[in-house]
Amino acid sequence: AAVSTIRNAHWRTRAARALQQFAESITKHRLGCLLVASWVWRVLLIYRGGPLSWPDDSRYFRTAALLEHIAAGRVSAAVDLLATSLDHWFFIVIGVPPALFQISVTKSITELSTLFGTPVSFSDDSTIWLAAAVLALGSVANIGLLHAIVRKLGGSPEAAFLAALFLACASSTLHLTRHLVPYETSLTFALWAIWVGVAREWRLRTSLLCGVLCALSFLTYNTYWITNLAVLLIHALRGTEWRFRLKRGLSVAVAFWVPLLLLSLASVSRGGDSLFSALSQLAASVTQGDYREGWSLPWAYFWHAEHGLLMLWAAGVLIVLWRWLRGGGAAGGIALVALLPPLITYGWLAVSSTMLHRLVVYARNTNQMVPFLCLAAGSAVAAIPNRRVRGIIVVLALVQTAFNFAPQYRLVFPHEVREREHARRKSIRDDVTIYGQFWHMNARGQQVFEDRYSQKDAPPPPTRYVLLNAGVLFLPLQGPKPPPLGRVVFRERHMLSYLPYQYEAFNAAERAMLRSTDISMRLIDTKQPP
C-alpha cells in the first residue's frame, strides 16, 4: 500500500509538472498559437460553406481568366485583362497563389488516386474552398501585424497580445473571410504600411516602401482609400520636427501615386480607361441602400456582429484618448494609430452619405475600422493595473466571442444547397419568398440574375419539387411572395438571416422585410400534402 501511494504521488507530480510545462509553452508562444487557431477556425468555416455565395466573389474569377489565357499562350489577352481590369486591380494578382494552390492540390490528389487504382475526380466548386482558405491567411496576417505594430510603437507585450486577441475575436471580419473577396487582404497591406511607417528614424526607403504598400492596399480594394490616407498621414506626422514631417509626407505621397499613375498609363495604352475614370464610374454605381443611414449603419452593423465587444471597443477608444491627453510613454504613438484611421473613416462615411448623398455606406466599408478599434481596446485593457480585472474582461470577451461565433458555424449557404439539390433531382425549379432579384453563381464564376418580380403573374412550371431561396435575395426587394403548397422535405437557415449580412446594401425597409418573412431555404414537394 505504501509503495502504491508513493507511485501515485510520483505520477501526480510528473503530470502536474508536464501540465505546468505545457502551460508555460503556450504562454511563451501564445501569439503563434493564436494565429494557428485563427486560421484553423477560418478553414473549418470555409470548408462548411461560403465561397460562391456572395456577388463580390465573382471578382476572384478574373484571376482564373488570367491563368487560362496564360496556360493557352494568349499573352496579349492576358496583358489586356491585367492592364484594363482596374477596379480592385491588385486582387487579380493576389488571387494567383490561391488559384494555383487549388489547382495543384486537386491535380495531385487525382493523380495519386489514379496511381492506386481508385480514380477520383473533383468539380471546381467542390475544391474552391482551398483557394478561400489561402485567401484567409490575409485575415490571420492582420492579427500578427497588429501585434507587431503595438510593439513597434513601444506598447507592452500584454497590450500587443490583447490587441491581437481582440482582432481574432472580431466576428465582423470573420464572416467575410468565408468569401472570395479582397477586403481583409487590402487591410493586410495597410497594416504592413503602418508597421513600416512608424519607424522612429526617417529614411527615404522607409517612406517609399510605406507609400508603395498603401498603393497596393488601395489597388486591392479601392473603397479602403480612407484608411490608406490615414496611414500616409500617420507616417508623415511621426516625429516632432516639421522639416522631417515634410520630407516624410512628400516621399510617401510620391511613392503612393507613382504605381497608380503607371497602372493608369498601362490601361490607356491598351485601349482601356484611365484609373481615375474607371474608379469614378465604380463610385457612381454604389447607389443601393439609403444615404440617410450613413451615420448610424456602422454602429448598427457592429452591434449585431459583435454585441458586447463593441462596448469594449468604445471604452478602449475613450481610455486611449484620455491617456493621450494626459501624456506619457507610448500613449501618443498608439493614440495616433488607434484613433486617426477610424476617426477619418467614420467622418468621411457619415458626411459623404448623410450630408452629401455621394456614397451609400455598406457594412464592408466600416470593417476597415476594426483593427484600430481592437488596438485601442487592447491598449486600454493592458493599462488596467489590477491583473484580476484584466483577466475578467478577457474572459467576458471570450464568452461573448463564443456566442458571436456560434451562429456563423451553423450557417448554411445557398450555393451548397442549390448545387446539391439540383444534382439530386431533375424535376426541380427555383423560387423565392420575397419578390425581387434572385442571384446565384456557378463554379466558373458565371452570375445569374433573375427578375422574380416580373414573373409575378406568370403561371408556375409544372414541376414536382420547388427549391425556395437557394440563392441571394437581391435588390430591390418588392414584398413577400407566398410559398407553394406542399410538404417541406427539408429546411435550412438562409445566410441573410445572419443579421450582419443585411447591412450590405439593404435599406431599413428591406431589412424589416427580410426579418418578418420566412426566408429559410427549403424544398417543397408539391405532390404531397403540407
XYZ file of C-alpha atoms in Angstrom, residues 333-529:
197
model
C 2.018 56.955 -30.887
C -0.598 54.367 -30.005
C -3.330 57.024 -29.864
C -2.348 58.325 -33.307
C -2.578 54.853 -34.876
C -5.625 53.724 -32.902
C -7.752 56.855 -33.303
C -6.859 58.592 -36.568
C -7.963 55.870 -39.065
C -11.409 55.183 -37.532
C -11.997 58.906 -36.966
C -11.262 59.757 -40.608
C -13.140 56.710 -41.886
C -16.305 57.295 -39.891
C -16.235 61.028 -40.552
C -15.987 60.525 -44.307
C -18.655 57.792 -44.403
C -21.100 59.860 -42.366
C -20.548 63.136 -44.211
C -20.416 61.706 -47.743
C -23.630 59.740 -47.232
C -25.882 61.568 -44.792
C -24.904 65.112 -45.767
C -23.573 64.976 -49.345
C -25.544 61.958 -50.661
C -22.474 60.853 -52.631
C -21.825 57.428 -51.115
C -24.065 54.735 -49.654
C -22.441 53.082 -46.643
C -22.209 49.289 -46.585
C -21.044 47.047 -43.770
C -17.842 46.147 -45.583
C -16.941 49.871 -45.774
C -16.914 50.060 -41.983
C -14.749 46.964 -41.482
C -11.616 48.993 -42.161
C -12.046 50.491 -38.679
C -11.967 47.147 -36.855
C -8.185 46.564 -36.424
C -7.723 50.039 -34.977
C -10.662 49.736 -32.585
C -9.169 46.431 -31.391
C -5.789 48.150 -30.946
C -7.439 50.761 -28.737
C -9.254 48.100 -26.703
C -6.096 46.036 -26.229
C -4.046 49.026 -25.102
C -6.788 50.171 -22.727
C -7.245 46.788 -21.046
C -3.483 46.305 -20.701
C -3.285 49.659 -18.909
C -5.593 48.462 -16.115
C -3.294 47.905 -13.106
C -5.380 45.168 -11.466
C -4.488 41.829 -13.063
C -7.696 40.179 -11.866
C -9.833 42.853 -13.517
C -7.905 42.392 -16.767
C -8.495 38.660 -16.578
C -12.242 39.102 -16.007
C -12.505 41.412 -19.016
C -10.668 38.936 -21.235
C -12.838 36.040 -20.059
C -16.020 38.037 -20.717
C -14.713 38.965 -24.171
C -14.028 35.301 -24.962
C -17.502 34.276 -23.761
C -19.046 36.957 -25.971
C -16.897 35.744 -28.866
C -18.208 32.203 -28.437
C -21.792 33.491 -28.631
C -20.914 35.580 -31.687
C -19.168 32.714 -33.492
C -21.882 30.114 -32.875
C -24.389 31.477 -35.460
C -21.648 31.604 -38.085
C -20.828 27.947 -37.550
C -24.483 26.985 -38.040
C -24.862 28.967 -41.269
C -25.708 27.055 -44.453
C -25.001 28.874 -47.707
C -27.237 28.919 -50.784
C -24.600 27.721 -53.242
C -24.068 24.392 -51.495
C -27.805 23.753 -51.088
C -28.593 24.650 -54.691
C -25.814 22.534 -56.195
C -26.717 19.563 -54.012
C -30.436 19.571 -54.746
C -30.142 20.234 -58.484
C -27.712 17.319 -58.702
C -30.101 15.015 -56.828
C -33.324 15.791 -58.672
C -34.158 16.528 -62.284
C -37.686 17.849 -61.807
C -36.871 20.866 -59.652
C -37.230 24.623 -60.042
C -36.059 27.627 -58.033
C -38.406 30.069 -56.379
C -38.344 32.772 -53.700
C -40.430 34.018 -50.788
C -39.659 37.713 -51.453
C -40.186 39.358 -54.827
C -37.067 40.944 -56.299
C -33.829 39.906 -57.951
C -32.642 36.334 -57.397
C -28.861 35.840 -57.679
C -26.674 32.764 -57.846
C -23.323 31.808 -59.343
C -21.749 28.612 -60.666
C -18.248 27.275 -60.098
C -16.913 29.112 -63.172
C -17.905 32.482 -61.741
C -20.840 32.949 -64.113
C -23.510 35.045 -62.389
C -27.240 34.664 -62.922
C -29.697 37.443 -62.057
C -33.372 36.515 -62.316
C -36.038 39.196 -62.018
C -38.613 37.356 -59.939
C -40.931 40.358 -59.612
C -41.583 40.473 -63.369
C -42.621 36.799 -63.130
C -45.259 37.625 -60.535
C -48.297 36.844 -62.710
C -46.704 34.043 -64.761
C -48.087 30.548 -64.082
C -45.531 28.275 -62.354
C -43.983 25.446 -64.405
C -45.487 22.004 -63.656
C -42.571 20.657 -61.597
C -42.938 18.494 -58.529
C -40.130 19.944 -56.407
C -39.676 23.646 -55.664
C -36.441 24.865 -54.044
C -37.013 28.124 -52.178
C -34.423 30.873 -51.653
C -31.355 28.840 -52.696
C -29.545 31.990 -53.770
C -29.178 35.596 -52.654
C -32.410 37.601 -52.412
C -31.055 40.632 -54.212
C -32.121 44.210 -54.599
C -34.581 45.760 -54.887
C -36.858 43.687 -52.686
C -40.531 44.259 -53.522
C -42.520 42.330 -50.938
C -43.347 38.825 -49.637
C -44.359 36.061 -52.025
C -46.480 33.140 -50.767
C -44.645 29.797 -50.974
C -46.209 26.948 -52.947
C -48.308 24.403 -51.096
C -46.791 21.032 -50.331
C -44.711 19.031 -47.876
C -41.468 20.581 -46.659
C -38.757 17.983 -47.382
C -36.022 19.915 -45.567
C -35.389 23.391 -44.203
C -32.076 25.256 -43.776
C -31.345 28.688 -42.324
C -30.534 31.251 -45.041
C -27.293 33.236 -44.855
C -29.264 36.502 -44.863
C -30.827 35.512 -41.561
C -27.372 36.252 -40.084
C -28.046 39.940 -39.442
C -24.614 41.404 -40.373
C -25.238 40.357 -43.998
C -28.347 42.527 -44.029
C -26.225 45.667 -43.755
C -24.718 45.111 -47.199
C -26.773 47.437 -49.460
C -30.206 46.696 -47.937
C -32.141 49.658 -46.571
C -34.238 49.693 -43.384
C -37.480 48.673 -45.129
C -35.783 45.756 -46.891
C -34.133 44.590 -43.662
C -37.547 44.645 -41.984
C -38.905 42.578 -44.872
C -36.111 40.018 -44.508
C -36.725 39.735 -40.768
C -40.514 39.432 -40.983
C -40.567 36.871 -43.827
C -39.603 33.212 -43.685
C -36.530 33.281 -45.958
C -35.257 29.858 -44.980
C -34.057 27.607 -47.789
C -36.428 24.674 -48.138
C -37.528 22.062 -50.617
C -41.269 21.749 -51.234
C -42.801 18.547 -52.606
C -45.928 19.898 -54.312
C -47.346 16.375 -54.831
C -47.534 15.756 -51.099
C -49.939 17.499 -48.699
